[in-house]
Structures are given as structure tokens and as C-alpha cells.
Coordinates of C-alpha atoms and ligand atoms in Angstrom, one line a residue:
M1 CA 0.0 0.0 0.0
L2 CA 1.0 3.7 -0.2
A3 CA 2.1 5.3 3.0
M4 CA 4.0 8.3 4.3
N5 CA 7.6 7.3 5.3
Y6 CA 9.9 9.3 7.6
R7 CA 13.5 9.3 6.5
G8 CA 15.0 11.8 9.0
P9 CA 14.4 15.5 10.0
Q10 CA 12.5 17.3 7.3
R11 CA 12.8 14.3 5.0
I12 CA 9.4 12.7 4.1
R13 CA 9.0 10.2 1.3
L14 CA 6.1 8.3 -0.1
D15 CA 6.5 4.5 0.4
R16 CA 4.8 2.7 -2.5
D17 CA 5.0 -0.8 -1.0
K18 CA 4.5 -0.7 2.7
P19 CA 3.1 -4.0 3.9
M20 CA -0.7 -3.9 4.5
P21 CA -1.6 -3.9 8.2
E22 CA -3.1 -7.0 9.6
I23 CA -5.4 -7.9 12.5
Q24 CA -2.9 -8.7 15.3
H25 CA -5.3 -8.9 18.2
P26 CA -9.0 -9.9 18.4
Q27 CA -10.0 -6.3 19.3
D28 CA -8.3 -4.8 16.2
A29 CA -10.0 -3.4 13.1
I30 CA -8.4 -2.5 9.8
V31 CA -9.6 0.8 8.4
R32 CA -9.2 2.0 4.8
V33 CA -8.2 5.6 5.3
T34 CA -10.3 8.2 3.4
R35 CA -8.9 11.3 4.9
S36 CA -5.9 12.0 7.1
C37 CA -4.7 15.4 8.3
I38 CA -1.2 16.7 9.1
C39 CA -1.1 18.2 12.6
G40 CA 1.2 20.7 14.3
S41 CA 2.1 17.7 16.4
D42 CA 3.5 16.0 13.3
L43 CA 5.8 19.0 12.9
H44 CA 7.6 18.0 16.1
L45 CA 8.2 14.7 14.6
Y46 CA 9.1 16.1 11.2
N47 CA 11.7 18.4 12.7
G48 CA 13.3 15.6 14.6
N49 CA 12.3 16.9 18.0
V50 CA 10.5 13.8 19.4
P51 CA 12.7 11.2 20.9
D52 CA 12.8 7.7 19.4
T53 CA 11.3 8.6 16.1
R54 CA 12.6 5.9 13.8
V55 CA 13.4 6.0 10.1
G56 CA 10.6 4.1 8.2
E57 CA 7.8 5.2 10.5
T58 CA 4.5 6.3 9.1
F59 CA 3.0 9.3 10.9
G60 CA -0.7 10.3 11.0
H61 CA -3.0 10.4 14.1
E62 CA -5.9 12.4 12.5
F63 CA -7.8 10.1 10.2
I64 CA -11.2 8.8 9.2
G65 CA -12.1 5.8 7.1
V66 CA -14.1 2.8 6.3
V67 CA -13.9 -0.4 8.4
E68 CA -12.5 -3.1 6.1
E69 CA -12.0 -5.9 8.5
I70 CA -12.7 -6.6 12.2
G71 CA -11.2 -9.0 14.7
P72 CA -13.5 -11.6 16.5
D73 CA -13.8 -9.5 19.6
V74 CA -15.1 -6.3 17.9
H75 CA -18.8 -6.0 18.4
K76 CA -19.8 -2.4 18.0
L77 CA -18.4 -1.9 14.5
K78 CA -19.2 -3.7 11.3
V79 CA -17.4 -3.9 7.9
G80 CA -18.4 -0.8 5.8
D81 CA -18.9 1.5 8.8
Q82 CA -17.4 5.0 8.2
V83 CA -15.6 6.0 11.4
I84 CA -13.9 8.9 13.2
V85 CA -10.8 7.4 14.8
P86 CA -9.6 9.4 17.9
F87 CA -5.9 10.1 17.9
N88 CA -5.5 8.5 21.3
I89 CA -5.4 4.7 21.4
A90 CA -7.2 3.6 24.5
C91 CA -8.2 0.3 26.0
G92 CA -11.3 1.6 27.8
Q93 CA -10.6 -0.6 30.8
C94 CA -7.5 0.6 32.7
V95 CA -7.5 2.9 35.7
F96 CA -7.0 6.0 33.5
C97 CA -9.6 5.1 30.9
K98 CA -12.0 4.5 33.7
Q99 CA -11.5 8.2 34.7
E100 CA -12.0 9.1 31.0
L101 CA -8.4 10.1 30.7
Y102 CA -8.2 8.4 27.3
G103 CA -5.1 10.2 26.4
N104 CA -3.3 8.5 29.3
C105 CA -4.3 4.9 28.7
H106 CA -1.9 2.6 30.4
E107 CA -2.5 -0.5 28.4
A108 CA -1.9 1.2 25.0
N109 CA 1.6 2.3 26.1
P110 CA 2.6 0.5 29.2
Q111 CA 6.3 1.4 29.1
A112 CA 5.7 5.2 29.1
T113 CA 5.3 7.2 32.3
A114 CA 3.5 10.1 30.8
V115 CA 1.8 9.8 27.4
G116 CA -0.6 7.0 26.3
G117 CA -0.8 5.4 22.9
I118 CA -1.0 7.7 19.8
F119 CA -1.2 6.6 16.2
G120 CA 1.9 7.4 14.2
Y121 CA 3.7 9.3 17.0
S122 CA 7.1 7.5 17.5
H123 CA 8.0 4.9 20.0
I124 CA 7.5 7.2 23.0
A125 CA 3.7 7.0 22.2
G126 CA 3.7 3.2 21.7
G127 CA 5.3 2.8 18.3
Y128 CA 2.0 2.4 16.4
N129 CA 1.8 3.0 12.6
G130 CA -0.1 6.0 11.7
G131 CA -2.9 6.8 9.3
Q132 CA -1.1 8.8 6.6
A133 CA -1.4 5.7 4.6
E134 CA -4.1 3.8 2.6
Y135 CA -4.9 1.5 5.5
A136 CA -4.3 1.5 9.3
R137 CA -4.7 -1.1 12.1
V138 CA -6.9 0.3 14.8
P139 CA -6.5 -1.4 18.2
Y140 CA -9.3 -1.6 20.8
A141 CA -11.7 -0.9 17.9
D142 CA -14.8 -1.0 20.1
V143 CA -13.5 1.8 22.3
G144 CA -12.5 4.8 20.3
P145 CA -13.8 4.7 16.8
T146 CA -17.2 6.3 16.3
V147 CA -19.5 6.0 13.4
I148 CA -19.7 9.3 11.4
P149 CA -23.2 10.7 11.3
S150 CA -24.6 10.4 7.8
D151 CA -25.2 14.2 7.5
M152 CA -21.7 15.1 8.5
H153 CA -19.1 16.4 5.9
P154 CA -16.0 14.2 5.9
D155 CA -13.8 17.4 6.3
D156 CA -15.7 18.2 9.5
A157 CA -15.4 14.6 10.7
V158 CA -11.7 14.3 10.2
L159 CA -11.1 17.4 12.4
L160 CA -13.0 15.7 15.3
T161 CA -10.2 13.2 15.6
D162 CA -8.0 15.8 17.2
V163 CA -7.9 19.6 16.8
V164 CA -11.5 20.3 17.6
P165 CA -11.7 18.4 20.9
T166 CA -8.1 19.6 21.7
G167 CA -9.0 23.3 21.3
Y168 CA -12.2 22.7 23.3
Q169 CA -10.3 20.9 26.1
A170 CA -7.8 23.7 26.2
A171 CA -10.6 26.1 27.0
E172 CA -12.3 23.6 29.4
M173 CA -9.0 23.1 31.3
G174 CA -8.8 26.9 31.6
G175 CA -11.8 26.8 34.0
I176 CA -13.1 30.0 32.3
Q177 CA -15.6 31.9 34.3
K178 CA -18.2 34.3 33.0
G179 CA -16.6 37.5 31.7
D180 CA -13.0 36.2 31.9
T181 CA -10.3 37.5 29.7
V182 CA -8.7 34.6 27.8
A183 CA -5.3 34.9 26.0
V184 CA -4.6 32.2 23.5
F185 CA -1.0 31.8 22.2
G186 CA -0.9 30.3 18.7
A187 CA -3.4 30.6 15.9
G188 CA -2.9 27.2 14.4
P189 CA -5.9 24.9 14.2
V190 CA -5.6 24.1 17.9
G191 CA -5.5 27.8 19.0
I192 CA -8.2 28.7 16.6
M193 CA -10.6 26.1 18.1
A194 CA -9.5 27.1 21.7
A195 CA -10.4 30.7 20.9
K196 CA -13.8 29.6 19.4
S197 CA -14.5 27.4 22.4
A198 CA -13.6 30.0 25.0
W199 CA -16.8 31.9 24.3
L200 CA -18.9 28.7 25.0
F201 CA -17.5 28.8 28.6
G202 CA -18.5 32.4 29.0
A203 CA -15.3 34.4 28.2
G204 CA -15.8 38.1 28.1
R205 CA -12.8 38.8 25.9
V206 CA -10.6 36.5 23.8
I207 CA -7.2 37.6 22.6
V208 CA -5.0 35.5 20.2
F209 CA -1.3 35.9 19.5
D210 CA 0.6 34.6 16.5
Q211 CA 3.1 35.8 13.9
E212 CA 1.3 34.7 10.8
E213 CA -1.0 37.5 9.5
Y214 CA -3.1 35.1 7.4
R215 CA -3.8 33.0 10.5
L216 CA -4.6 36.1 12.6
D217 CA -7.1 37.3 9.9
F218 CA -8.7 33.8 9.9
V219 CA -9.1 33.6 13.6
R220 CA -10.5 37.1 13.9
K221 CA -13.4 36.1 11.6
F222 CA -13.8 32.4 12.6
A223 CA -13.7 33.0 16.3
Q224 CA -14.9 36.7 16.5
C225 CA -11.9 37.5 18.7
E226 CA -9.1 40.0 18.9
A227 CA -5.9 38.8 17.4
Y228 CA -2.4 40.4 17.4
N229 CA 0.9 39.8 15.6
F230 CA 3.4 39.4 18.5
R231 CA 6.1 40.7 16.1
S232 CA 4.3 44.0 15.7
I233 CA 3.4 44.7 19.3
E234 CA 6.0 45.4 22.0
D235 CA 5.6 42.2 23.8
P236 CA 2.5 40.1 24.5
V237 CA 3.1 40.2 28.3
V238 CA 3.3 44.0 28.3
F239 CA 0.4 44.2 25.9
M240 CA -1.8 41.9 28.1
K241 CA -1.0 44.0 31.2
K242 CA -1.8 47.3 29.5
T243 CA -5.1 46.0 28.2
T244 CA -6.3 44.6 31.6
D245 CA -5.5 47.5 33.9
S246 CA -2.2 45.8 34.9
L247 CA -4.0 42.7 36.0
G248 CA -3.2 40.2 33.3
A249 CA -5.4 37.5 31.7
D250 CA -7.6 35.3 33.8
V251 CA -6.8 32.4 31.6
C252 CA -3.9 31.8 29.3
I253 CA -3.8 29.0 26.8
D254 CA -0.6 27.6 25.2
A255 CA -1.5 26.3 21.8
V256 CA 2.0 26.4 20.5
G257 CA 4.2 24.0 22.2
A258 CA 7.8 23.3 21.4
E259 CA 8.0 25.3 18.2
A260 CA 9.1 28.4 19.9
A261 CA 11.0 26.9 22.8
G262 CA 14.5 28.3 22.6
S263 CA 15.9 25.8 25.0
A264 CA 17.3 22.4 25.3
M265 CA 15.1 19.3 25.5
Q266 CA 16.4 16.3 27.5
T267 CA 15.4 13.2 25.6
F268 CA 14.6 9.9 27.2
T269 CA 18.0 8.6 26.1
G270 CA 19.7 11.5 27.9
R271 CA 20.7 13.1 24.6
K272 CA 20.0 16.8 24.3
T273 CA 18.3 18.1 21.2
L274 CA 18.2 21.8 20.6
M275 CA 14.8 23.0 19.9
Q276 CA 14.2 25.7 17.2
A277 CA 15.4 28.9 18.7
G278 CA 12.9 31.6 19.8
S279 CA 13.4 34.7 21.9
A280 CA 10.6 33.7 24.3
T281 CA 8.3 30.8 24.5
A282 CA 4.6 30.8 24.4
L283 CA 4.6 29.1 27.7
Q284 CA 6.8 31.8 29.3
W285 CA 4.4 34.4 27.8
A286 CA 1.4 32.5 29.1
I287 CA 2.7 32.3 32.6
N288 CA 3.9 35.9 32.7
S289 CA 0.7 37.2 31.1
A290 CA -1.6 35.5 33.6
K291 CA -3.4 37.3 36.4
K292 CA -2.4 36.3 40.0
G293 CA -4.5 33.3 40.9
G294 CA -5.2 32.6 37.2
I295 CA -5.0 29.4 35.2
V296 CA -2.6 28.4 32.5
S297 CA -3.9 25.6 30.2
I298 CA -1.2 23.9 28.1
V299 CA -2.1 21.8 25.1
G300 CA 1.0 22.7 23.1
V301 CA 3.3 19.7 23.0
Y302 CA 6.7 19.8 24.6
G303 CA 9.5 17.3 25.1
P304 CA 9.8 15.6 28.5
T305 CA 11.7 18.5 30.0
L306 CA 12.0 22.2 29.2
N307 CA 14.3 24.8 30.6
L308 CA 13.6 28.5 31.2
V309 CA 10.0 28.1 32.4
P310 CA 9.4 30.9 34.8
I311 CA 8.2 28.5 37.5
G312 CA 9.0 31.0 40.3
N313 CA 6.6 33.5 38.8
A314 CA 4.0 30.8 38.5
M315 CA 4.4 29.9 42.1
N316 CA 4.4 33.5 43.4
K317 CA 1.3 34.4 41.4
G318 CA -0.6 31.4 42.7
L319 CA -1.2 30.1 39.2
T320 CA -2.9 26.8 38.4
I321 CA -1.2 25.0 35.6
R322 CA -3.1 22.3 33.7
G323 CA -2.3 20.3 30.6
N324 CA -2.9 17.0 28.8
Q325 CA -3.3 15.3 25.6
A326 CA -7.0 15.8 24.6
S327 CA -9.3 13.0 25.8
V328 CA -11.0 12.7 22.4
K329 CA -13.4 9.9 23.1
R330 CA -14.8 11.8 26.2
L331 CA -15.5 14.9 24.1
L332 CA -16.6 13.3 20.8
P333 CA -20.4 13.2 21.5
K334 CA -20.4 17.0 22.4
M335 CA -18.2 17.9 19.5
I336 CA -20.5 16.0 17.1
E337 CA -23.4 17.9 18.6
H338 CA -21.6 21.2 18.1
V339 CA -20.9 20.5 14.4
Q340 CA -24.5 19.3 13.8
S341 CA -26.0 22.4 15.4
G342 CA -23.6 24.7 13.5
I343 CA -21.8 26.0 16.6
F344 CA -18.6 24.6 15.1
S345 CA -17.8 24.5 11.4
P346 CA -14.3 23.2 11.6
R347 CA -13.8 22.4 7.9
E348 CA -13.5 26.1 7.2
M349 CA -9.9 25.6 8.6
I350 CA -9.1 23.1 5.9
T351 CA -7.1 25.1 3.3
H352 CA -5.5 22.2 1.3
H353 CA -6.4 18.8 0.0
F354 CA -3.4 16.7 -1.2
P355 CA -3.4 13.2 -2.8
L356 CA -1.3 11.0 -0.4
E357 CA 1.3 10.8 -3.2
E358 CA 2.1 14.5 -2.5
V359 CA 2.7 13.9 1.2
S360 CA 6.2 15.4 1.0
D361 CA 5.0 18.7 -0.5
A362 CA 2.1 18.8 2.0
Y363 CA 4.5 18.6 4.9
R364 CA 6.7 21.3 3.5
I365 CA 3.8 23.7 2.7
F366 CA 2.2 23.2 6.2
S367 CA 5.6 23.4 8.0
D368 CA 6.8 26.5 6.2
K369 CA 3.3 28.2 6.4
L370 CA 3.3 28.6 2.6
D371 CA 0.3 29.3 0.4
N372 CA -1.7 30.5 3.5
C373 CA -1.9 26.9 4.8
I374 CA -3.9 26.4 7.9
K375 CA -4.8 22.7 7.8
P376 CA -3.9 20.2 5.1
V377 CA -5.7 17.0 4.5
L378 CA -4.2 14.0 2.7
I379 CA -6.5 11.9 0.6
P380 CA -5.3 8.4 -0.1
Ligands
LIG401 P1 0.5 24.7 14.1 O1 1.9 24.5 13.9 O2 -0.4 24.8 12.9 O3 0.3 26.2 14.9 C1 1.1 26.7 15.8 C2 1.1 28.2 15.6 O4 1.8 28.9 16.7 C3 1.6 28.7 14.3 O5 0.6 29.5 13.7 C4 2.8 29.6 14.8 O6 3.0 30.7 13.9 C5 2.4 30.0 16.2 N1 3.5 30.4 17.1 C6 4.8 30.0 17.1 N2 5.5 30.6 18.1 C7 4.5 31.3 18.8 C8 4.6 32.1 20.0 N3 5.7 32.2 20.7 N4 3.4 32.7 20.4 C9 2.2 32.6 19.7 N5 2.2 31.8 18.6 C10 3.3 31.2 18.1 O7 0.0 23.7 15.2 P2 -1.4 23.2 15.7 O8 -1.9 22.0 14.9 O9 -2.4 24.3 15.9 O10 -1.0 22.6 17.1 C11 -0.5 23.5 18.1 C12 0.2 22.8 19.3 O11 -0.8 21.9 19.9 C13 1.3 21.9 18.9 O12 2.3 21.9 19.9 C14 0.7 20.5 18.8 O13 1.7 19.5 19.0 C15 -0.2 20.6 20.0 N6 -1.3 19.6 20.0 C16 -1.6 19.1 21.2 C17 -2.7 18.2 21.3 C18 -3.1 17.7 22.6 O14 -3.9 16.8 22.7 N7 -2.6 18.2 23.7 C19 -3.4 17.8 20.2 C20 -3.0 18.4 18.9 C21 -2.0 19.3 18.8
LIG402 ZN1 -3.0 16.2 15.9

């Protein structure tokens, strides 16, 4: 089959004869992928910043498709069903799944101390093959995959695998109270959905920071919020103080992650990888812009450790810091409702459709923010 193939940092190739996935466990299903996005999270892999990413791996954790085959212990799905596949692989039974922490499933990734299982996200997330391919093996098929409502556009459905629930959970973890000022760092698909979601929790003001004018234009319209280019203002921290009578934002959301982290990441192997340089990180800005007693919600992805986090400021301000991988299965029913009722129209974020054969160009265009790309979808 055709599949995306990682050759090393910023080297993506199309594999024309990757072996077809097979049922390996009675609870597996094989899904023929019909749409598969590239995510900001894939860029951490693409840039070589995720430990234990191996040459030959196929990425892709945001996909929908048609069930082609099921194992003998799959009872809720049948062959031919069109399904949304959450990016988290979750057993549904372990102590974490029982608390609906599906992003932290123990069974799907028993070696890890932090993250659960994720499709196509290196060996730190379980070493599963991803869905930027014609077919994917989906473990615990009765747990995560959800049949796509017949009236739902596939471009909306594919965004429910990750960025819609992630943005929503970013706002939810912020514990937004009525009238709160919410600052969102990052106007990628995750930040855009966080800004949109913040209003649903009662925000009184939503302010987004990014450096890409086309994304700022988009988020202003899509999420009816204020949006500023952090390269054209003095400094987001100073800006937030000035605009809130020196108080700061009630809630700050980091929807950037490692991209702007100008510090060293200690990998699991003890090797240090220098992250892409940046004068200040979104997380530093989030902590320093937050009001005393405020909440910082982190959905941006970082390596296991990160230097230069102003943890003293966080302590002295009495901040609450929360973060996690989104618990997609927990949020899916609500996200489906929001799409069906028109509250969310996530497919407006999709700017590009590429045939899977063009996966290498798709990564380059998304990574380099070319051609006003916000969210690219691969179609096998
Ligand atoms: P993206 O790469 O499309 O967007 C990131 C945006 O941040 C870009 O527009 C970039 O210009 C902007 N940016 C860079 N440095 C900045 C800074 N210092 N301040 C403000 N903006 C800055 O990525 P995305 O798909 O929107 O994902 C965003 C983050 O969320 C990534 O780290 C990704 O790994 C993470 N993520 C987490 C989860 C989860 O479950 N927690 C799920 C999906 C994605
Ligand atoms: Zn993703």
C-alpha cells in the first residue's frame, strides 16, 4: 500500500509498498483511510524533536475511514462503517480510561510514564503505525472509533479526531468563568478552536497571538476575537498588562508547544536536542501574562523537560497550571453535537487537500506556512 515514510528530519517520502496492516489482536479493526490530516504535532516529529522517532515510521494520528475488517472481539463496528478514529489509542478498561483520561491509557503504552498510545507518534507513544497511509490497524476498535453521522461532511469529521476536541479541552481546562479575559498563544488549528471554544464557557474577551498574518485574519473572523501579531506589538506580556489595567489574563492557553522553545530538551535517552530557537516561548508568555490566581492551560506539546520556564513567577502568582493530551473519546459526542448544530464549522480551517502521493510537499507547505496553509488533508 501507499504510506508516508519518515527518512529523517524534514525528509518525508512516499512509500509505495508498505506491507498492509493485519489484525494482530482480536479487538483490532483494519480501516481504509479516506482522509488523514497533518497536525502541528506532526511537525515536532518532522523536525526531529521527538525522541525515538525511527526511520521508516508512518505518521498520522488524525484520520477517518471505512472499516474493512474486524477482529473476532469487535462487536460495536461492522465492515463498511465509516468511522472517526480518535488520535488516542485507549483500551477503555485501565485505571486511567475509567477516569475518562483516554489520552493517558496505560495498556496502550505500558512502558511510558506520561503519554498514552497515539497513532503514528514515534516509539514514545507506543510505536503504532499512523494513518497517513491507505490502511491502518486500529487497536481496541470498540473503544475509540465512532460512526460518522450520515449528514456530516468528511472534512468536519476528520477534524473531530484531534484539533476540535483539543481546542475545546484547552478552553475547558482553563476553567473559564463568565466575563473572563482569555489569552490564546498560537493561531494554528488548535489555538483557533481554543479561541472559538472560549466563548462557549463564558469568556468576556478572547485575545489571540501569532506571527502569521493570514492565520490572525482567519481567527478574527472564525472565532470573532481580537488577534495580534506578536512581532508588531511590544511584547505580549506588556500588551496583556496594558489591556487589563495591569492585572493580566484570567486564563492563558498555550497552543504552540515546542516550536518556539529556545531551550534544550532532554530526551529519554539522555541526549540533548536543541529545539528551534525563539526569543521567548509561548509558555513563558502564558505564565507571565496570567493574572495572579489565574489558570494556564497547556495543550502545546513539549519534550519531556523544558528549561527557562518561569516557574517562580507561576508559584508566586498562585497560578494553576493544567495540561494534557486531549481526551477525544470523552469529548466526541459533544463535538459532534456542536458540528451538527452549526456552533462549530471546523472544515473552514481546511485550506488544502493533497493526494497522499504529494505527502512530502504537503509537509513542507504546512511546516513553512506557505500558500496561507492552515490545515492540510491527505486523501489516499
Ligand atoms: P500549528 O503548527 O499549525 O500552529 C502553531 C502556531 O503557533 C503557528 O501558527 C505559529 O506561527 C504560532 N506560534 C509560534 N510561536 C509562537 C509564540 N511564541 N506565540 C504565539 N504563537 C506562536 O499547530 P497546531 O496544529 O495548531 O498545534 C498547536 C500545538 O498543539 C502543537 O504543539 C501541537 O503539537 C499541539 N497539539 C496538542 C494536542 C493535545 O492533545 N494536547 C493535540 C493536537 C496538537
Ligand atoms: Zn494532531
